[in-house]
Structures are given as C-alpha cells and as structure tokens.
PDB file of C-alpha atoms in Angstrom:
ATOM      1  CA  MET D1314      -0.046  -0.012  -0.014  1.00  0.00           C
ATOM      2  CA  LYS D1315       2.780   2.573   0.898  1.00  0.00           C
ATOM      3  CA  LYS D1316       4.605   1.658  -2.267  1.00  0.00           C
ATOM      4  CA  ARG D1317       1.530   2.200  -4.353  1.00  0.00           C
ATOM      5  CA  PHE D1318       1.180   5.534  -2.583  1.00  0.00           C
ATOM      6  CA  LEU D1319       4.694   6.574  -3.426  1.00  0.00           C
ATOM      7  CA  ILE D1320       4.281   5.674  -7.033  1.00  0.00           C
ATOM      8  CA  TYR D1321       1.171   7.645  -7.415  1.00  0.00           C
ATOM      9  CA  LEU D1322       2.685  10.541  -5.622  1.00  0.00           C
ATOM     10  CA  PHE D1323       5.763  10.404  -7.901  1.00  0.00           C
ATOM     11  CA  PHE D1324       3.447  10.417 -10.948  1.00  0.00           C
ATOM     12  CA  LEU D1325       1.494  13.386  -9.613  1.00  0.00           C
ATOM     13  CA  ILE D1326       4.603  15.517  -8.821  1.00  0.00           C
ATOM     14  CA  SER D1327       6.073  14.568 -12.213  1.00  0.00           C
ATOM     15  CA  GLY D1328       2.870  15.748 -13.866  1.00  0.00           C
ATOM     16  CA  ILE D1329       2.763  18.925 -12.007  1.00  0.00           C
ATOM     17  CA  LEU D1330       6.280  19.755 -12.762  1.00  0.00           C
ATOM     18  CA  SER D1331       5.989  18.837 -16.400  1.00  0.00           C
ATOM     19  CA  PHE D1332       2.822  21.093 -16.648  1.00  0.00           C
ATOM     20  CA  LYS D1333       4.731  24.037 -14.894  1.00  0.00           C
ATOM     21  CA  PHE D1334       7.506  23.649 -17.451  1.00  0.00           C
ATOM     22  CA  TYR D1335       5.207  23.554 -20.479  1.00  0.00           C
ATOM     23  CA  GLU D1336       3.374  26.532 -19.141  1.00  0.00           C
ATOM     24  CA  SER D1337       6.371  28.573 -18.822  1.00  0.00           C
ATOM     25  CA  ARG D1338       7.440  27.653 -22.322  1.00  0.00           C
ATOM     26  CA  ILE D1339       3.936  28.886 -23.770  1.00  0.00           C
ATOM     27  CA  LEU D1340       4.221  32.004 -21.912  1.00  0.00           C
ATOM     28  CA  ASN D1341       7.718  32.731 -23.314  1.00  0.00           C
ATOM     29  CA  VAL D1342       6.504  32.002 -26.996  1.00  0.00           C
ATOM     30  CA  LEU D1343       3.497  34.462 -26.278  1.00  0.00           C
ATOM     31  CA  TRP D1344       5.764  37.130 -24.909  1.00  0.00           C
ATOM     32  CA  LEU D1345       8.043  36.738 -27.987  1.00  0.00           C
ATOM     33  CA  LYS D1346       5.000  36.796 -30.374  1.00  0.00           C
ATOM     34  CA  ALA D1347       3.600  40.020 -28.644  1.00  0.00           C
ATOM     35  CA  ASP D1348       6.890  41.701 -28.884  1.00  0.00           C
ATOM     36  CA  ILE D1349       7.374  40.993 -32.636  1.00  0.00           C
ATOM     37  CA  SER D1350       3.821  41.974 -33.367  1.00  0.00           C
ATOM     38  CA  PHE D1351       4.365  45.303 -31.464  1.00  0.00           C
ATOM     39  CA  HIS D1352       7.671  46.011 -33.351  1.00  0.00           C
ATOM     40  CA  PHE D1353       5.858  45.354 -36.688  1.00  0.00           C
ATOM     41  CA  GLY D1354       2.992  47.717 -35.841  1.00  0.00           C
ATOM     42  CA  LYS D1355       0.463  45.070 -35.466  1.00  0.00           C
ATOM     43  CA  TYR D1356      -0.840  46.421 -32.263  1.00  0.00           C
ATOM     44  CA  ASP D1357      -4.111  44.652 -32.176  1.00  0.00           C
ATOM     45  CA  LEU D1358      -2.179  41.390 -32.662  1.00  0.00           C
ATOM     46  CA  ALA D1359       0.187  42.328 -29.833  1.00  0.00           C
ATOM     47  CA  ALA D1360      -2.746  42.987 -27.593  1.00  0.00           C
ATOM     48  CA  LYS D1361      -4.306  39.627 -28.563  1.00  0.00           C
ATOM     49  CA  TYR D1362      -1.093  37.991 -27.518  1.00  0.00           C
ATOM     50  CA  LEU D1363      -0.969  39.793 -24.207  1.00  0.00           C
ATOM     51  CA  GLY D1364      -4.592  38.634 -23.612  1.00  0.00           C
ATOM     52  CA  LYS D1365      -3.646  35.158 -23.964  1.00  0.00           C
ATOM     53  CA  ILE D1366      -0.714  35.718 -21.412  1.00  0.00           C
ATOM     54  CA  ILE D1367      -3.285  37.111 -19.045  1.00  0.00           C
ATOM     55  CA  LYS D1368      -5.412  34.018 -19.402  1.00  0.00           C
ATOM     56  CA  GLN D1369      -2.405  31.711 -18.759  1.00  0.00           C
ATOM     57  CA  ASN D1370      -1.155  33.774 -15.849  1.00  0.00           C
ATOM     58  CA  PRO D1371      -3.562  36.367 -14.383  1.00  0.00           C
ATOM     59  CA  LYS D1372      -0.962  37.418 -11.681  1.00  0.00           C
ATOM     60  CA  GLN D1373       1.614  38.558 -14.422  1.00  0.00           C
ATOM     61  CA  VAL D1374       1.069  42.336 -13.916  1.00  0.00           C
ATOM     62  CA  ASP D1375       3.139  43.549 -16.917  1.00  0.00           C
ATOM     63  CA  SER D1376       0.877  41.870 -19.603  1.00  0.00           C
ATOM     64  CA  TYR D1377      -2.101  44.003 -18.076  1.00  0.00           C
ATOM     65  CA  VAL D1378      -0.094  47.161 -18.031  1.00  0.00           C
ATOM     66  CA  LEU D1379       1.169  46.766 -21.649  1.00  0.00           C
ATOM     67  CA  LYS D1380      -2.142  45.486 -23.096  1.00  0.00           C
ATOM     68  CA  ALA D1381      -4.019  48.442 -21.554  1.00  0.00           C
ATOM     69  CA  TRP D1382      -1.339  50.973 -22.719  1.00  0.00           C
ATOM     70  CA  LEU D1383      -1.753  49.442 -26.310  1.00  0.00           C
ATOM     71  CA  GLU D1384      -5.492  49.834 -25.874  1.00  0.00           C
ATOM     72  CA  TRP D1385      -5.664  53.411 -24.504  1.00  0.00           C
ATOM     73  CA  SER D1386      -2.969  54.759 -26.762  1.00  0.00           C
ATOM     74  CA  GLN D1387      -4.813  53.471 -29.843  1.00  0.00           C
ATOM     75  CA  ALA D1388      -7.954  55.180 -28.238  1.00  0.00           C
ATOM     76  CA  ILE D1389      -6.315  58.471 -28.231  1.00  0.00           C
ATOM     77  CA  SER D1390      -4.732  58.132 -31.701  1.00  0.00           C
ATOM     78  CA  LYS D1391      -7.972  56.771 -33.404  1.00  0.00           C
ATOM     79  CA  SER D1392     -10.563  58.580 -31.145  1.00  0.00           C
ATOM     80  CA  ASP D1393     -12.010  55.106 -30.351  1.00  0.00           C
ATOM     81  CA  ASN D1394     -14.134  54.706 -27.382  1.00  0.00           C
ATOM     82  CA  LYS D1395     -14.220  50.952 -27.795  1.00  0.00           C
ATOM     83  CA  LYS D1396     -10.544  50.844 -27.321  1.00  0.00           C
ATOM     84  CA  LEU D1397     -10.653  52.986 -24.208  1.00  0.00           C
ATOM     85  CA  ASN D1398     -13.271  50.707 -22.736  1.00  0.00           C
ATOM     86  CA  SER D1399     -11.251  47.803 -23.489  1.00  0.00           C
ATOM     87  CA  ALA D1400      -8.332  49.439 -21.686  1.00  0.00           C
ATOM     88  CA  ILE D1401     -10.432  50.150 -18.652  1.00  0.00           C
ATOM     89  CA  LYS D1402     -11.620  46.432 -18.688  1.00  0.00           C
ATOM     90  CA  THR D1403      -8.232  45.317 -18.902  1.00  0.00           C
ATOM     91  CA  LEU D1404      -6.952  47.300 -15.957  1.00  0.00           C
ATOM     92  CA  LYS D1405      -9.848  46.635 -13.800  1.00  0.00           C
ATOM     93  CA  THR D1406      -9.493  42.895 -14.510  1.00  0.00           C
ATOM     94  CA  GLY D1407      -5.683  43.274 -13.662  1.00  0.00           C
ATOM     95  CA  GLN D1408      -6.612  45.198 -10.297  1.00  0.00           C
ATOM     96  CA  TRP D1409      -9.016  42.477  -9.331  1.00  0.00           C
ATOM     97  CA  HIS D1410      -6.448  39.781  -9.768  1.00  0.00           C
ATOM     98  CA  ASN D1411      -3.567  41.854  -8.285  1.00  0.00           C
ATOM     99  CA  PRO D1412      -5.110  44.371  -5.944  1.00  0.00           C
ATOM    100  CA  PHE D1413      -1.850  45.419  -4.209  1.00  0.00           C
ATOM    101  CA  SER D1414       0.025  45.969  -7.527  1.00  0.00           C
ATOM    102  CA  PHE D1415       0.421  49.702  -7.676  1.00  0.00           C
ATOM    103  CA  GLN D1416       1.761  49.503 -11.327  1.00  0.00           C
ATOM    104  CA  LEU D1417      -1.819  48.833 -12.480  1.00  0.00           C
ATOM    105  CA  TYR D1418      -3.300  51.792 -10.645  1.00  0.00           C
ATOM    106  CA  LEU D1419      -0.274  53.945 -11.930  1.00  0.00           C
ATOM    107  CA  GLU D1420      -1.076  52.944 -15.418  1.00  0.00           C
ATOM    108  CA  GLU D1421      -4.784  53.965 -14.977  1.00  0.00           C
ATOM    109  CA  GLY D1422      -3.866  57.291 -13.628  1.00  0.00           C
ATOM    110  CA  ILE D1423      -1.496  57.942 -16.625  1.00  0.00           C
ATOM    111  CA  MET D1424      -4.343  56.768 -18.803  1.00  0.00           C
ATOM    112  CA  TRP D1425      -6.860  59.338 -17.352  1.00  0.00           C
ATOM    113  CA  ASN D1426      -4.193  61.927 -17.288  1.00  0.00           C
ATOM    114  CA  ALA D1427      -3.622  61.562 -21.082  1.00  0.00           C
ATOM    115  CA  PHE D1428      -7.468  61.841 -21.486  1.00  0.00           C
ATOM    116  CA  GLY D1429      -7.618  65.031 -19.278  1.00  0.00           C
ATOM    117  CA  ASN D1430      -9.803  63.485 -16.698  1.00  0.00           C
ATOM    118  CA  ASP D1431      -8.227  64.753 -13.692  1.00  0.00           C
ATOM    119  CA  GLU D1432     -10.757  63.351 -11.078  1.00  0.00           C
ATOM    120  CA  GLU D1433     -10.248  59.650 -12.378  1.00  0.00           C
ATOM    121  CA  ALA D1434      -6.544  60.284 -12.525  1.00  0.00           C
ATOM    122  CA  LEU D1435      -6.537  61.562  -9.020  1.00  0.00           C
ATOM    123  CA  LYS D1436      -8.469  58.499  -7.724  1.00  0.00           C
ATOM    124  CA  ALA D1437      -5.880  56.042  -9.391  1.00  0.00           C
ATOM    125  CA  PHE D1438      -2.979  57.983  -8.062  1.00  0.00           C
ATOM    126  CA  LYS D1439      -4.440  57.913  -4.668  1.00  0.00           C
ATOM    127  CA  LYS D1440      -4.479  54.028  -4.781  1.00  0.00           C
ATOM    128  CA  VAL D1441      -0.701  54.265  -5.907  1.00  0.00           C
ATOM    129  CA  TYR D1442      -0.123  56.464  -2.787  1.00  0.00           C
ATOM    130  CA  VAL D1443      -1.723  53.688  -0.537  1.00  0.00           C
ATOM    131  CA  VAL D1444      -0.301  50.536  -2.002  1.00  0.00           C
ATOM    132  CA  GLY D1445       2.698  51.897  -3.931  1.00  0.00           C
ATOM    133  CA  THR D1446       6.257  52.777  -3.080  1.00  0.00           C
ATOM    134  CA  ILE D1447       8.714  55.503  -3.713  1.00  0.00           C
ATOM    135  CA  PRO D1448       8.953  57.401  -6.334  1.00  0.00           C
ATOM    136  CA  TYR D1449       5.461  56.495  -7.538  1.00  0.00           C
ATOM    137  CA  VAL D1450       3.722  57.484  -4.358  1.00  0.00           C
ATOM    138  CA  ARG D1451       4.527  61.147  -5.059  1.00  0.00           C
ATOM    139  CA  MET D1452       2.187  61.144  -8.151  1.00  0.00           C
ATOM    140  CA  TYR D1453      -0.766  61.579  -5.805  1.00  0.00           C
ATOM    141  CA  PRO D1454       0.458  64.785  -4.131  1.00  0.00           C
ATOM    142  CA  HIS D1455       1.826  66.153  -7.553  1.00  0.00           C
ATOM    143  CA  LYS D1456      -1.709  65.596  -9.103  1.00  0.00           C
ATOM    144  CA  LEU D1457      -3.306  67.337  -6.078  1.00  0.00           C
ATOM    145  CA  ARG D1458      -1.039  70.247  -6.535  1.00  0.00           C
ATOM    146  CA  GLN D1459      -1.668  70.419 -10.303  1.00  0.00           C
ATOM    147  CA  MET D1460      -5.332  70.606  -9.541  1.00  0.00           C
ATOM    148  CA  GLY D1461      -4.847  73.490  -7.080  1.00  0.00           C
ATOM    149  CA  LYS D1462      -5.334  71.507  -4.145  1.00  0.00           C
ATOM    150  CA  SER D1463      -1.965  72.549  -2.521  1.00  0.00           C
ATOM    151  CA  TYR D1464      -2.758  72.160   1.023  1.00  0.00           C
ATOM    152  CA  GLU D1465      -4.025  68.510   0.397  1.00  0.00           C
ATOM    153  CA  ALA D1466      -0.803  67.996  -1.655  1.00  0.00           C
ATOM    154  CA  TYR D1467       1.251  69.184   1.267  1.00  0.00           C
ATOM    155  CA  LYS D1468      -0.191  66.825   3.767  1.00  0.00           C
ATOM    156  CA  ALA D1469       0.186  63.908   1.511  1.00  0.00           C
ATOM    157  CA  MET D1470       3.748  64.767   0.688  1.00  0.00           C
ATOM    158  CA  LYS D1471       4.597  65.156   4.330  1.00  0.00           C
ATOM    159  CA  LYS D1472       3.377  61.595   4.967  1.00  0.00           C
ATOM    160  CA  ILE D1473       5.541  60.294   2.246  1.00  0.00           C
ATOM    161  CA  TYR D1474       8.498  62.017   3.763  1.00  0.00           C
ATOM    162  CA  GLU D1475       7.774  60.868   7.160  1.00  0.00           C
ATOM    163  CA  LYS D1476       7.713  57.317   5.776  1.00  0.00           C
ATOM    164  CA  TYR D1477      10.745  57.429   3.366  1.00  0.00           C
ATOM    165  CA  ARG D1478      12.775  60.289   4.645  1.00  0.00           C
ATOM    166  CA  ASP D1479      14.419  60.994   0.977  1.00  0.00           C
ATOM    167  CA  GLU D1480      15.883  64.096  -0.224  1.00  0.00           C
ATOM    168  CA  VAL D1481      13.650  64.338  -3.402  1.00  0.00           C
ATOM    169  CA  THR D1482      10.475  64.242  -1.426  1.00  0.00           C
ATOM    170  CA  LEU D1483      11.836  66.625   1.226  1.00  0.00           C
ATOM    171  CA  GLN D1484      12.572  69.022  -1.719  1.00  0.00           C
ATOM    172  CA  CYS D1485       8.934  68.500  -3.088  1.00  0.00           C
ATOM    173  CA  LEU D1486       7.622  69.127   0.149  1.00  0.00           C
ATOM    174  CA  GLU D1487       9.536  72.453   0.667  1.00  0.00           C
ATOM    175  CA  ARG D1488       8.380  73.591  -2.854  1.00  0.00           C
ATOM    176  CA  ILE D1489       4.682  73.126  -1.847  1.00  0.00           C
ATOM    177  CA  LYS D1490       5.306  74.717   1.490  1.00  0.00           C
ATOM    178  CA  ARG D1491       6.734  77.745  -0.236  1.00  0.00           C
ATOM    179  CA  GLU D1492       3.755  77.942  -2.544  1.00  0.00           C
ATOM    180  CA  LEU D1493       1.250  77.781   0.226  1.00  0.00           C
ATOM    181  CA  THR D1494       3.089  80.666   2.011  1.00  0.00           C
ATOM    182  CA  THR D1495       3.212  83.114  -1.066  1.00  0.00           C
TER     183      THR D1495
END
C-alpha cells in the first residue's frame, strides 16, 4: 500500500512539474509573439497575445499594463471609445487579480491623465499612494498640486516624507510649503 502511494505521488509530482515547465514555455512564446507584433506595428495582434498571457497567468502584472497601454494609446490616436473601454476593462481585471500591485493603478492614472480626466487620474494615483512605493507614491500629491489642492498635496507629501525620509520628497515638500506661504 505504501509503495503504491509513493508511485502515485511520484506521478502526480512529475505531472505538475512537467505542466509548469510546459506553461512557462508557452508564456515565453506568447511574450515573444507579442513583442514581434508590436515592433511590426500590429498592435491589435500584440494585444491579443497579451490577452492570452493574461489568461495563462492572471498574476503577471506587466501583461495587463502593456495591453492596457496599447489599447488606450490607440483610443487616443484613433478617437476610439471601444479601445478606451477595453483598456479600462483590462486594468480593472488586472486590479481584481492583483489588488496590491501599484503598477496597475499607476497605468490607470497615466491613462486618465492622457485623456484629461483629472478626477479619475487622482483616484487612481491615490491608490498608488496607498499601496505603492517611492517614487511613484509622489504622483498623488503632484496631481493634487496640479489641480490646485496645494494644502492636501502638502499633507500627502509630508506623510510620504515621514515614511521614506528621502531628499527628493523633502525638496517637493519644501516647494509646496513655499507655494502655500506666498
């Protein structure tokens, strides 16, 4: 009985390992195809390959970011709301699968910034501020400042400085402080 169990266990582990090896090979090929498609200007095909990568490995954040960027940049260049909706769906799906990955919220903020939607950009950058790291967390107070909310920007930048104690954040904090006193 024990011997039979060990044989079954061996085959189970072998099967899992071979599947993982096979899966990683497929992902490598899909990344290569996405890259080639992108460099030949076949952006829809590149997005399609990135979508396949997402289905294979929903935890791979870069595939969501790149797919969304392809979609929203085409939405701008082609004035295509369908592409924008696709980019939003890509980012929201990525955020659902990876809720603590600040890169997805950063990409969303950059996208909304590009479309001139300050309120949505601010919401996304606030999420970066909460789950992100230096230097990306500074996007939120910079956006607040750009929107004329200098006092809120100062408070947010001060919290960042208290956490990281870095020179760049200190300089940003001092600049906002000067603006508030003039």
